[in-house]
Amino acid sequence: MNFRALLLLSSGIAAAHPAADPYTRQAGIDAIHYAFQLALNDSTDQIEGTATVAIRFVQRGTTSVWLDLASQAGGKGMTVTDVSMAGALVPFEHRGDRLRMTIGSAPAVNAEQSFVIRYRGI
């Protein structure tokens, strides 16, 4: 069997058994851009960060957005200090390694909003 036949055979096997992506995605949104600013302290392992996350709302009636972020446990993980959108503070809940942000009214379909998340931890 030559290399080309082997490549075609390998491609056919991969296509017949695609790997499933087990990650649960939030319906109603599309995260379109992430920007991170981090300050690291080598002597304490402390991280202070600001994440700016641009979200497109793709489904009518979406009033909350969740993101993965390690919660505090055993002296490690992150603590969220505040979340804002368009300069206004946004209510949030951070537990179980998930940050849930709630906005007052649902944006229009295809509207884009940026969330600014400030956090720190080890």
Tab-separated table of N, CA, C and O in Angstrom:
chain	number	residue	atom	x	y	z
A	1	MET	N	0.861	-1.182	0.000
A	1	MET	CA	0.000	0.000	0.000
A	1	MET	C	0.897	1.231	0.000
A	1	MET	O	1.832	1.319	0.779
A	2	ASN	N	0.596	2.160	-0.866
A	2	ASN	CA	1.423	3.360	-0.929
A	2	ASN	C	0.912	4.411	0.047
A	2	ASN	O	-0.146	4.264	0.661
A	3	PHE	N	1.657	5.500	0.189
A	3	PHE	CA	1.335	6.567	1.151
A	3	PHE	C	-0.026	7.193	0.865
A	3	PHE	O	-0.812	7.438	1.759
A	4	ARG	N	-0.336	7.433	-0.416
A	4	ARG	CA	-1.612	8.065	-0.785
A	4	ARG	C	-2.783	7.174	-0.375
A	4	ARG	O	-3.768	7.645	0.188
A	5	ALA	N	-2.706	5.891	-0.599
A	5	ALA	CA	-3.780	4.963	-0.219
A	5	ALA	C	-3.927	4.930	1.292
A	5	ALA	O	-5.042	4.896	1.816
A	6	LEU	N	-2.820	4.941	2.010
A	6	LEU	CA	-2.861	4.943	3.465
A	6	LEU	C	-3.511	6.217	3.989
A	6	LEU	O	-4.343	6.185	4.893
A	7	LEU	N	-3.182	7.356	3.392
A	7	LEU	CA	-3.772	8.623	3.783
A	7	LEU	C	-5.281	8.611	3.549
A	7	LEU	O	-6.065	9.020	4.399
A	8	LEU	N	-5.715	8.110	2.402
A	8	LEU	CA	-7.149	8.037	2.109
A	8	LEU	C	-7.847	7.096	3.073
A	8	LEU	O	-8.937	7.379	3.555
A	9	LEU	N	-7.233	5.971	3.372
A	9	LEU	CA	-7.802	5.017	4.308
A	9	LEU	C	-7.908	5.640	5.697
A	9	LEU	O	-8.946	5.553	6.353
A	10	SER	N	-6.865	6.336	6.142
A	10	SER	CA	-6.888	6.995	7.449
A	10	SER	C	-7.963	8.062	7.495
A	10	SER	O	-8.675	8.200	8.485
A	11	SER	N	-8.121	8.823	6.428
A	11	SER	CA	-9.148	9.861	6.387
A	11	SER	C	-10.532	9.258	6.487
A	11	SER	O	-11.410	9.784	7.153
A	12	GLY	N	-10.747	8.135	5.825
A	12	GLY	CA	-12.043	7.469	5.876
A	12	GLY	C	-12.370	6.967	7.268
A	12	GLY	O	-13.502	7.056	7.732
A	13	ILE	N	-11.379	6.455	7.983
A	13	ILE	CA	-11.605	5.976	9.352
A	13	ILE	C	-11.955	7.141	10.265
A	13	ILE	O	-12.889	7.067	11.047
A	14	ALA	N	-11.238	8.241	10.139
A	14	ALA	CA	-11.514	9.404	10.982
A	14	ALA	C	-12.914	9.952	10.708
A	14	ALA	O	-13.622	10.347	11.616
A	15	ALA	N	-13.314	9.966	9.458
A	15	ALA	CA	-14.632	10.492	9.117
A	15	ALA	C	-15.734	9.570	9.611
A	15	ALA	O	-16.821	10.013	9.967
A	16	ALA	N	-15.474	8.279	9.648
A	16	ALA	CA	-16.490	7.324	10.082
A	16	ALA	C	-16.724	7.401	11.584
A	16	ALA	O	-17.798	7.066	12.069
A	17	HIS	N	-15.736	7.825	12.341
A	17	HIS	CA	-15.834	7.884	13.799
A	17	HIS	C	-15.358	9.242	14.306
A	17	HIS	O	-14.306	9.343	14.940
A	18	PRO	N	-16.124	10.299	14.048
A	18	PRO	CA	-15.672	11.629	14.499
A	18	PRO	C	-15.672	11.705	16.024
A	18	PRO	O	-16.507	11.098	16.694
A	19	ALA	N	-14.721	12.458	16.546
A	19	ALA	CA	-14.643	12.642	17.994
A	19	ALA	C	-15.741	13.609	18.428
A	19	ALA	O	-15.920	14.658	17.814
A	20	ALA	N	-16.466	13.239	19.454
A	20	ALA	CA	-17.526	14.104	19.974
A	20	ALA	C	-16.916	15.167	20.876
A	20	ALA	O	-15.987	14.897	21.623
A	21	ASP	N	-17.447	16.378	20.796
A	21	ASP	CA	-17.004	17.464	21.656
A	21	ASP	C	-17.934	17.492	22.860
A	21	ASP	O	-19.102	17.862	22.727
A	22	PRO	N	-17.444	17.142	24.044
A	22	PRO	CA	-18.325	17.043	25.217
A	22	PRO	C	-18.631	18.392	25.878
A	22	PRO	O	-19.436	18.455	26.797
A	23	TYR	N	-18.017	19.475	25.406
A	23	TYR	CA	-18.201	20.768	26.048
A	23	TYR	C	-19.603	21.312	25.788
A	23	TYR	O	-20.058	21.391	24.652
A	24	THR	N	-20.296	21.686	26.853
A	24	THR	CA	-21.634	22.251	26.743
A	24	THR	C	-21.518	23.732	26.405
A	24	THR	O	-20.852	24.485	27.101
A	25	ARG	N	-22.171	24.128	25.336
A	25	ARG	CA	-22.158	25.524	24.917
A	25	ARG	C	-23.484	26.181	25.276
A	25	ARG	O	-24.514	25.524	25.308
A	26	GLN	N	-23.437	27.461	25.519
A	26	GLN	CA	-24.648	28.202	25.859
A	26	GLN	C	-25.392	28.579	24.588
A	26	GLN	O	-24.857	29.271	23.722
A	27	ALA	N	-26.629	28.144	24.510
A	27	ALA	CA	-27.474	28.545	23.386
A	27	ALA	C	-27.777	30.034	23.529
A	27	ALA	O	-27.868	30.561	24.626
A	28	GLY	N	-27.916	30.717	22.423
A	28	GLY	CA	-28.317	32.113	22.460
A	28	GLY	C	-27.193	33.115	22.330
A	28	GLY	O	-27.447	34.297	22.119
A	29	ILE	N	-25.946	32.657	22.472
A	29	ILE	CA	-24.819	33.593	22.347
A	29	ILE	C	-23.719	33.001	21.475
A	29	ILE	O	-23.634	31.791	21.281
A	30	ASP	N	-22.888	33.896	20.984
A	30	ASP	CA	-21.685	33.514	20.257
A	30	ASP	C	-20.565	34.405	20.779
A	30	ASP	O	-20.615	35.627	20.621
A	31	ALA	N	-19.594	33.814	21.460
A	31	ALA	CA	-18.442	34.581	21.943
A	31	ALA	C	-17.552	34.844	20.730
A	31	ALA	O	-17.074	33.915	20.091
A	32	ILE	N	-17.359	36.129	20.412
A	32	ILE	CA	-16.636	36.440	19.179
A	32	ILE	C	-15.219	36.957	19.398
A	32	ILE	O	-14.416	36.947	18.483
A	33	HIS	N	-14.909	37.398	20.637
A	33	HIS	CA	-13.555	37.894	20.873
A	33	HIS	C	-13.273	37.930	22.376
A	33	HIS	O	-14.128	38.318	23.161
A	34	TYR	N	-12.072	37.518	22.748
A	34	TYR	CA	-11.589	37.612	24.132
A	34	TYR	C	-10.303	38.421	24.122
A	34	TYR	O	-9.433	38.199	23.276
A	35	ALA	N	-10.156	39.339	25.087
A	35	ALA	CA	-8.902	40.060	25.281
A	35	ALA	C	-8.583	40.001	26.780
A	35	ALA	O	-9.468	40.227	27.610
A	36	PHE	N	-7.351	39.674	27.104
A	36	PHE	CA	-6.951	39.523	28.501
A	36	PHE	C	-5.804	40.471	28.830
A	36	PHE	O	-4.874	40.628	28.037
A	37	GLN	N	-5.882	41.068	30.008
A	37	GLN	CA	-4.774	41.827	30.578
A	37	GLN	C	-4.476	41.157	31.912
A	37	GLN	O	-5.375	41.035	32.761
A	38	LEU	N	-3.249	40.724	32.094
A	38	LEU	CA	-2.870	39.996	33.306
A	38	LEU	C	-1.669	40.628	33.976
A	38	LEU	O	-0.737	41.072	33.314
A	39	ALA	N	-1.714	40.639	35.303
A	39	ALA	CA	-0.557	41.023	36.110
A	39	ALA	C	-0.226	39.807	36.971
A	39	ALA	O	-1.096	39.274	37.673
A	40	LEU	N	1.010	39.364	36.896
A	40	LEU	CA	1.443	38.163	37.604
A	40	LEU	C	2.448	38.534	38.685
A	40	LEU	O	3.289	39.401	38.484
A	41	ASN	N	2.371	37.855	39.822
A	41	ASN	CA	3.318	38.066	40.904
A	41	ASN	C	3.994	36.735	41.185
A	41	ASN	O	3.373	35.822	41.731
A	42	ASP	N	5.271	36.621	40.819
A	42	ASP	CA	6.000	35.369	40.985
A	42	ASP	C	6.207	34.983	42.442
A	42	ASP	O	6.276	33.802	42.774
A	43	SER	N	6.284	35.945	43.336
A	43	SER	CA	6.548	35.612	44.736
A	43	SER	C	5.300	35.111	45.470
A	43	SER	O	5.404	34.381	46.439
A	44	THR	N	4.110	35.488	44.986
A	44	THR	CA	2.881	35.041	45.659
A	44	THR	C	2.008	34.158	44.770
A	44	THR	O	1.000	33.635	45.246
A	45	ASP	N	2.359	34.003	43.503
A	45	ASP	CA	1.557	33.278	42.511
A	45	ASP	C	0.211	33.954	42.232
A	45	ASP	O	-0.653	33.380	41.583
A	46	GLN	N	0.025	35.176	42.727
A	46	GLN	CA	-1.220	35.913	42.538
A	46	GLN	C	-1.356	36.380	41.089
A	46	GLN	O	-0.393	36.842	40.488
A	47	ILE	N	-2.559	36.247	40.542
A	47	ILE	CA	-2.903	36.767	39.218
A	47	ILE	C	-3.975	37.819	39.413
A	47	ILE	O	-4.936	37.602	40.148
A	48	GLU	N	-3.811	38.963	38.786
A	48	GLU	CA	-4.880	39.961	38.697
A	48	GLU	C	-5.171	40.120	37.224
A	48	GLU	O	-4.258	40.348	36.437
A	49	GLY	N	-6.440	39.984	36.865
A	49	GLY	CA	-6.763	40.004	35.453
A	49	GLY	C	-7.997	40.811	35.122
A	49	GLY	O	-8.868	41.019	35.962
A	50	THR	N	-8.020	41.237	33.886
A	50	THR	CA	-9.199	41.853	33.294
A	50	THR	C	-9.420	41.147	31.973
A	50	THR	O	-8.514	41.076	31.140
A	51	ALA	N	-10.614	40.603	31.807
A	51	ALA	CA	-10.991	39.960	30.552
A	51	ALA	C	-12.098	40.791	29.917
A	51	ALA	O	-13.071	41.139	30.592
A	52	THR	N	-11.932	41.110	28.664
A	52	THR	CA	-12.984	41.780	27.908
A	52	THR	C	-13.491	40.759	26.896
A	52	THR	O	-12.715	40.256	26.074
A	53	VAL	N	-14.779	40.440	26.999
A	53	VAL	CA	-15.363	39.388	26.181
A	53	VAL	C	-16.484	39.987	25.337
A	53	VAL	O	-17.461	40.501	25.881
A	54	ALA	N	-16.317	39.920	24.027
A	54	ALA	CA	-17.347	40.406	23.102
A	54	ALA	C	-18.287	39.247	22.777
A	54	ALA	O	-17.842	38.172	22.381
A	55	ILE	N	-19.560	39.500	22.971
A	55	ILE	CA	-20.601	38.488	22.782
A	55	ILE	C	-21.584	38.974	21.725
A	55	ILE	O	-22.003	40.127	21.746
A	56	ARG	N	-21.976	38.079	20.841
A	56	ARG	CA	-23.075	38.352	19.903
A	56	ARG	C	-24.276	37.548	20.393
A	56	ARG	O	-24.174	36.349	20.644
A	57	PHE	N	-25.398	38.219	20.532
A	57	PHE	CA	-26.625	37.562	20.974
A	57	PHE	C	-27.343	37.037	19.734
A	57	PHE	O	-27.748	37.815	18.877
A	58	VAL	N	-27.466	35.726	19.629
A	58	VAL	CA	-27.988	35.106	18.415
A	58	VAL	C	-29.392	34.536	18.591
A	58	VAL	O	-29.942	33.962	17.661
A	59	GLN	N	-29.948	34.712	19.768
A	59	GLN	CA	-31.279	34.180	20.043
A	59	GLN	C	-32.073	35.210	20.832
A	59	GLN	O	-31.550	35.813	21.771
A	60	ARG	N	-33.296	35.408	20.475
A	60	ARG	CA	-34.174	36.370	21.159
A	60	ARG	C	-34.386	35.939	22.614
A	60	ARG	O	-34.506	34.763	22.923
A	61	GLY	N	-34.427	36.918	23.512
A	61	GLY	CA	-34.755	36.660	24.912
A	61	GLY	C	-33.592	36.263	25.807
A	61	GLY	O	-33.794	35.915	26.966
A	62	THR	N	-32.373	36.319	25.321
A	62	THR	CA	-31.208	35.939	26.131
A	62	THR	C	-30.868	37.069	27.101
A	62	THR	O	-30.548	38.177	26.676
A	63	THR	N	-30.954	36.783	28.401
A	63	THR	CA	-30.676	37.809	29.417
A	63	THR	C	-29.548	37.416	30.359
A	63	THR	O	-29.290	38.125	31.328
A	64	SER	N	-28.893	36.300	30.098
A	64	SER	CA	-27.727	35.945	30.911
A	64	SER	C	-26.677	35.287	30.026
A	64	SER	O	-26.987	34.705	28.991
A	65	VAL	N	-25.453	35.426	30.465
A	65	VAL	CA	-24.306	34.869	29.769
A	65	VAL	C	-23.459	34.177	30.817
A	65	VAL	O	-23.247	34.702	31.899
A	66	TRP	N	-22.985	32.981	30.519
A	66	TRP	CA	-22.067	32.330	31.446
A	66	TRP	C	-20.756	31.982	30.747
A	66	TRP	O	-20.720	31.743	29.559
A	67	LEU	N	-19.710	32.044	31.560
A	67	LEU	CA	-18.359	31.718	31.111
A	67	LEU	C	-17.713	30.807	32.143
A	67	LEU	O	-18.054	30.849	33.325
A	68	ASP	N	-16.769	30.007	31.720
A	68	ASP	CA	-16.007	29.176	32.645
A	68	ASP	C	-14.928	30.014	33.307
A	68	ASP	O	-14.233	30.772	32.635
A	69	LEU	N	-14.812	29.892	34.625
A	69	LEU	CA	-13.749	30.550	35.374
A	69	LEU	C	-13.587	29.798	36.685
A	69	LEU	O	-14.553	29.658	37.445
A	70	ALA	N	-12.395	29.304	36.949
A	70	ALA	CA	-12.141	28.507	38.151
A	70	ALA	C	-12.543	29.271	39.405
A	70	ALA	O	-12.121	30.407	39.615
A	71	SER	N	-13.374	28.647	40.224
A	71	SER	CA	-13.800	29.241	41.496
A	71	SER	C	-12.753	28.987	42.572
A	71	SER	O	-11.908	28.104	42.439
A	72	GLN	N	-12.833	29.745	43.653
A	72	GLN	CA	-11.934	29.564	44.791
A	72	GLN	C	-12.205	28.212	45.452
A	72	GLN	O	-13.343	27.884	45.758
A	73	ALA	N	-11.152	27.439	45.653
A	73	ALA	CA	-11.246	26.166	46.372
A	73	ALA	C	-9.831	25.750	46.764
A	73	ALA	O	-8.935	25.751	45.922
A	74	GLY	N	-9.646	25.449	48.017
A	74	GLY	CA	-8.347	24.974	48.469
A	74	GLY	C	-7.221	25.966	48.264
A	74	GLY	O	-6.091	25.566	48.001
A	75	GLY	N	-7.510	27.250	48.361
A	75	GLY	CA	-6.479	28.272	48.211
A	75	GLY	C	-6.118	28.597	46.772
A	75	GLY	O	-5.191	29.358	46.519
A	76	LYS	N	-6.827	28.023	45.822
A	76	LYS	CA	-6.570	28.302	44.403
A	76	LYS	C	-7.880	28.674	43.733
A	76	LYS	O	-8.956	28.426	44.251
A	77	GLY	N	-7.762	29.273	42.559
A	77	GLY	CA	-8.944	29.695	41.820
A	77	GLY	C	-9.050	31.201	41.812
A	77	GLY	O	-8.212	31.913	42.362
A	78	MET	N	-10.102	31.693	41.205
A	78	MET	CA	-10.272	33.124	41.003
A	78	MET	C	-11.462	33.668	41.786
A	78	MET	O	-12.430	32.967	42.032
A	79	THR	N	-11.355	34.947	42.155
A	79	THR	CA	-12.449	35.699	42.757
A	79	THR	C	-12.763	36.846	41.820
A	79	THR	O	-11.877	37.633	41.479
A	80	VAL	N	-14.009	36.949	41.392
A	80	VAL	CA	-14.427	38.036	40.516
A	80	VAL	C	-14.735	39.241	41.385
A	80	VAL	O	-15.488	39.142	42.353
A	81	THR	N	-14.151	40.381	41.055
A	81	THR	CA	-14.395	41.590	41.845
A	81	THR	C	-15.509	42.435	41.253
A	81	THR	O	-16.270	43.054	41.992
A	82	ASP	N	-15.622	42.476	39.916
A	82	ASP	CA	-16.757	43.167	39.298
A	82	ASP	C	-16.862	42.804	37.830
A	82	ASP	O	-15.907	42.347	37.208
A	83	VAL	N	-18.068	43.011	37.312
A	83	VAL	CA	-18.370	42.790	35.899
A	83	VAL	C	-19.125	44.022	35.415
A	83	VAL	O	-20.026	44.510	36.107
A	84	SER	N	-18.762	44.514	34.233
A	84	SER	CA	-19.490	45.652	33.674
A	84	SER	C	-19.770	45.421	32.190
A	84	SER	O	-19.118	44.609	31.532
A	85	MET	N	-20.772	46.144	31.711
A	85	MET	CA	-21.141	46.129	30.298
A	85	MET	C	-21.516	47.558	29.938
A	85	MET	O	-22.345	48.167	30.627
A	86	ALA	N	-20.882	48.106	28.936
A	86	ALA	CA	-21.127	49.494	28.514
A	86	ALA	C	-20.954	50.464	29.678
A	86	ALA	O	-21.703	51.424	29.824
A	87	GLY	N	-19.972	50.190	30.549
A	87	GLY	CA	-19.656	51.076	31.659
A	87	GLY	C	-20.533	50.928	32.890
A	87	GLY	O	-20.289	51.570	33.901
A	88	ALA	N	-21.561	50.078	32.836
A	88	ALA	CA	-22.457	49.874	33.981
A	88	ALA	C	-22.191	48.512	34.617
A	88	ALA	O	-21.951	47.526	33.912
A	89	LEU	N	-22.227	48.484	35.942
A	89	LEU	CA	-22.026	47.207	36.635
A	89	LEU	C	-23.140	46.231	36.298
A	89	LEU	O	-24.304	46.617	36.137
A	90	VAL	N	-22.777	44.963	36.188
A	90	VAL	CA	-23.700	43.887	35.844
A	90	VAL	C	-23.741	42.909	37.015
A	90	VAL	O	-22.685	42.509	37.514
A	91	PRO	N	-24.937	42.501	37.456
A	91	PRO	CA	-25.011	41.482	38.506
A	91	PRO	C	-24.387	40.174	38.004
A	91	PRO	O	-24.548	39.811	36.832
A	92	PHE	N	-23.692	39.486	38.908
A	92	PHE	CA	-23.067	38.225	38.524
A	92	PHE	C	-23.081	37.254	39.690
A	92	PHE	O	-23.230	37.638	40.851
A	93	GLU	N	-22.897	35.990	39.362
A	93	GLU	CA	-22.747	34.926	40.355
A	93	GLU	C	-21.590	34.056	39.876
A	93	GLU	O	-21.536	33.683	38.696
A	94	HIS	N	-20.672	33.741	40.785
A	94	HIS	CA	-19.504	32.939	40.428
A	94	HIS	C	-19.399	31.774	41.404
A	94	HIS	O	-19.033	31.959	42.561
A	95	ARG	N	-19.750	30.603	40.917
A	95	ARG	CA	-19.603	29.392	41.739
A	95	ARG	C	-19.581	28.175	40.825
A	95	ARG	O	-20.050	28.226	39.687
A	96	GLY	N	-19.019	27.106	41.348
A	96	GLY	CA	-18.935	25.887	40.568
A	96	GLY	C	-18.170	26.053	39.264
A	96	GLY	O	-18.507	25.435	38.257
A	97	ASP	N	-17.134	26.898	39.280
A	97	ASP	CA	-16.279	27.157	38.113
A	97	ASP	C	-17.025	27.807	36.949
A	97	ASP	O	-16.613	27.715	35.795
A	98	ARG	N	-18.127	28.473	37.260
A	98	ARG	CA	-18.892	29.150	36.217
A	98	ARG	C	-19.252	30.551	36.679
A	98	ARG	O	-19.706	30.753	37.800
A	99	LEU	N	-19.045	31.525	35.802
A	99	LEU	CA	-19.411	32.913	36.048
A	99	LEU	C	-20.666	33.212	35.239
A	99	LEU	O	-20.647	33.128	34.010
A	100	ARG	N	-21.758	33.522	35.929
A	100	ARG	CA	-23.018	33.850	35.257
A	100	ARG	C	-23.290	35.335	35.436
A	100	ARG	O	-23.357	35.834	36.549
A	101	MET	N	-23.462	36.035	34.303
A	101	MET	CA	-23.724	37.472	34.305
A	101	MET	C	-25.150	37.690	33.810
A	101	MET	O	-25.562	37.080	32.825
A	102	THR	N	-25.883	38.563	34.491
A	102	THR	CA	-27.280	38.807	34.150
A	102	THR	C	-27.456	40.250	33.698
A	102	THR	O	-27.000	41.167	34.375
A	103	ILE	N	-28.114	40.415	32.568
A	103	ILE	CA	-28.367	41.762	32.067
A	103	ILE	C	-29.860	42.052	32.181
A	103	ILE	O	-30.685	41.142	32.195
A	104	GLY	N	-30.210	43.334	32.287
A	104	GLY	CA	-31.585	43.736	32.559
A	104	GLY	C	-32.582	43.376	31.475
A	104	GLY	O	-33.649	42.867	31.754
A	105	SER	N	-32.244	43.629	30.221
A	105	SER	CA	-33.176	43.318	29.143
A	105	SER	C	-32.413	42.645	28.012
A	105	SER	O	-31.228	42.898	27.799
A	106	ALA	N	-33.113	41.789	27.301
A	106	ALA	CA	-32.483	41.017	26.235
A	106	ALA	C	-32.110	41.910	25.055
A	106	ALA	O	-32.958	42.652	24.554
A	107	PRO	N	-30.883	41.845	24.606
A	107	PRO	CA	-30.486	42.594	23.409
A	107	PRO	C	-31.182	42.026	22.163
A	107	PRO	O	-31.642	40.886	22.156
A	108	ALA	N	-31.213	42.806	21.110
A	108	ALA	CA	-31.764	42.339	19.841
A	108	ALA	C	-30.895	41.222	19.279
A	108	ALA	O	-29.701	41.128	19.579
A	109	VAL	N	-31.487	40.383	18.464
A	109	VAL	CA	-30.735	39.327	17.797
A	109	VAL	C	-29.636	39.973	16.945
A	109	VAL	O	-29.859	40.971	16.261
A	110	ASN	N	-28.451	39.418	17.038
A	110	ASN	CA	-27.221	39.863	16.368
A	110	ASN	C	-26.592	41.112	16.984
A	110	ASN	O	-25.590	41.598	16.463
A	111	ALA	N	-27.151	41.613	18.080
A	111	ALA	CA	-26.505	42.724	18.786
A	111	ALA	C	-25.231	42.203	19.445
A	111	ALA	O	-25.153	41.049	19.861
A	112	GLU	N	-24.229	43.060	19.547
A	112	GLU	CA	-22.970	42.707	20.203
A	112	GLU	C	-22.789	43.573	21.435
A	112	GLU	O	-23.063	44.775	21.402
A	113	GLN	N	-22.332	42.945	22.499
A	113	GLN	CA	-22.018	43.640	23.745
A	113	GLN	C	-20.696	43.102	24.258
A	113	GLN	O	-20.386	41.930	24.074
A	114	SER	N	-19.945	43.954	24.936
A	114	SER	CA	-18.698	43.516	25.564
A	114	SER	C	-18.848	43.554	27.076
A	114	SER	O	-19.352	44.536	27.634
A	115	PHE	N	-18.426	42.488	27.712
A	115	PHE	CA	-18.388	42.391	29.166
A	115	PHE	C	-16.945	42.563	29.603
A	115	PHE	O	-16.038	41.978	29.007
A	116	VAL	N	-16.733	43.361	30.639
A	116	VAL	CA	-15.409	43.528	31.227
A	116	VAL	C	-15.450	42.867	32.597
A	116	VAL	O	-16.259	43.241	33.458
A	117	ILE	N	-14.602	41.863	32.787
A	117	ILE	CA	-14.595	41.056	34.002
A	117	ILE	C	-13.262	41.256	34.702
A	117	ILE	O	-12.199	41.026	34.109
A	118	ARG	N	-13.315	41.691	35.956
A	118	ARG	CA	-12.090	41.871	36.761
A	118	ARG	C	-12.051	40.768	37.804
A	118	ARG	O	-13.060	40.512	38.480
A	119	TYR	N	-10.877	40.148	37.931
A	119	TYR	CA	-10.758	39.013	38.842
A	119	TYR	C	-9.328	38.919	39.361
A	119	TYR	O	-8.411	39.542	38.837
A	120	ARG	N	-9.171	38.105	40.423
A	120	ARG	CA	-7.834	37.860	40.964
A	120	ARG	C	-7.851	36.524	41.697
A	120	ARG	O	-8.893	36.008	42.070
A	121	GLY	N	-6.669	35.982	41.871
A	121	GLY	CA	-6.555	34.713	42.584
A	121	GLY	C	-5.261	34.018	42.244
A	121	GLY	O	-4.349	34.587	41.655
A	122	ILE	N	-5.208	32.755	42.626
A	122	ILE	CA	-4.022	31.920	42.385
A	122	ILE	C	-4.442	30.755	41.511
A	122	ILE	O	-5.426	30.105	41.759
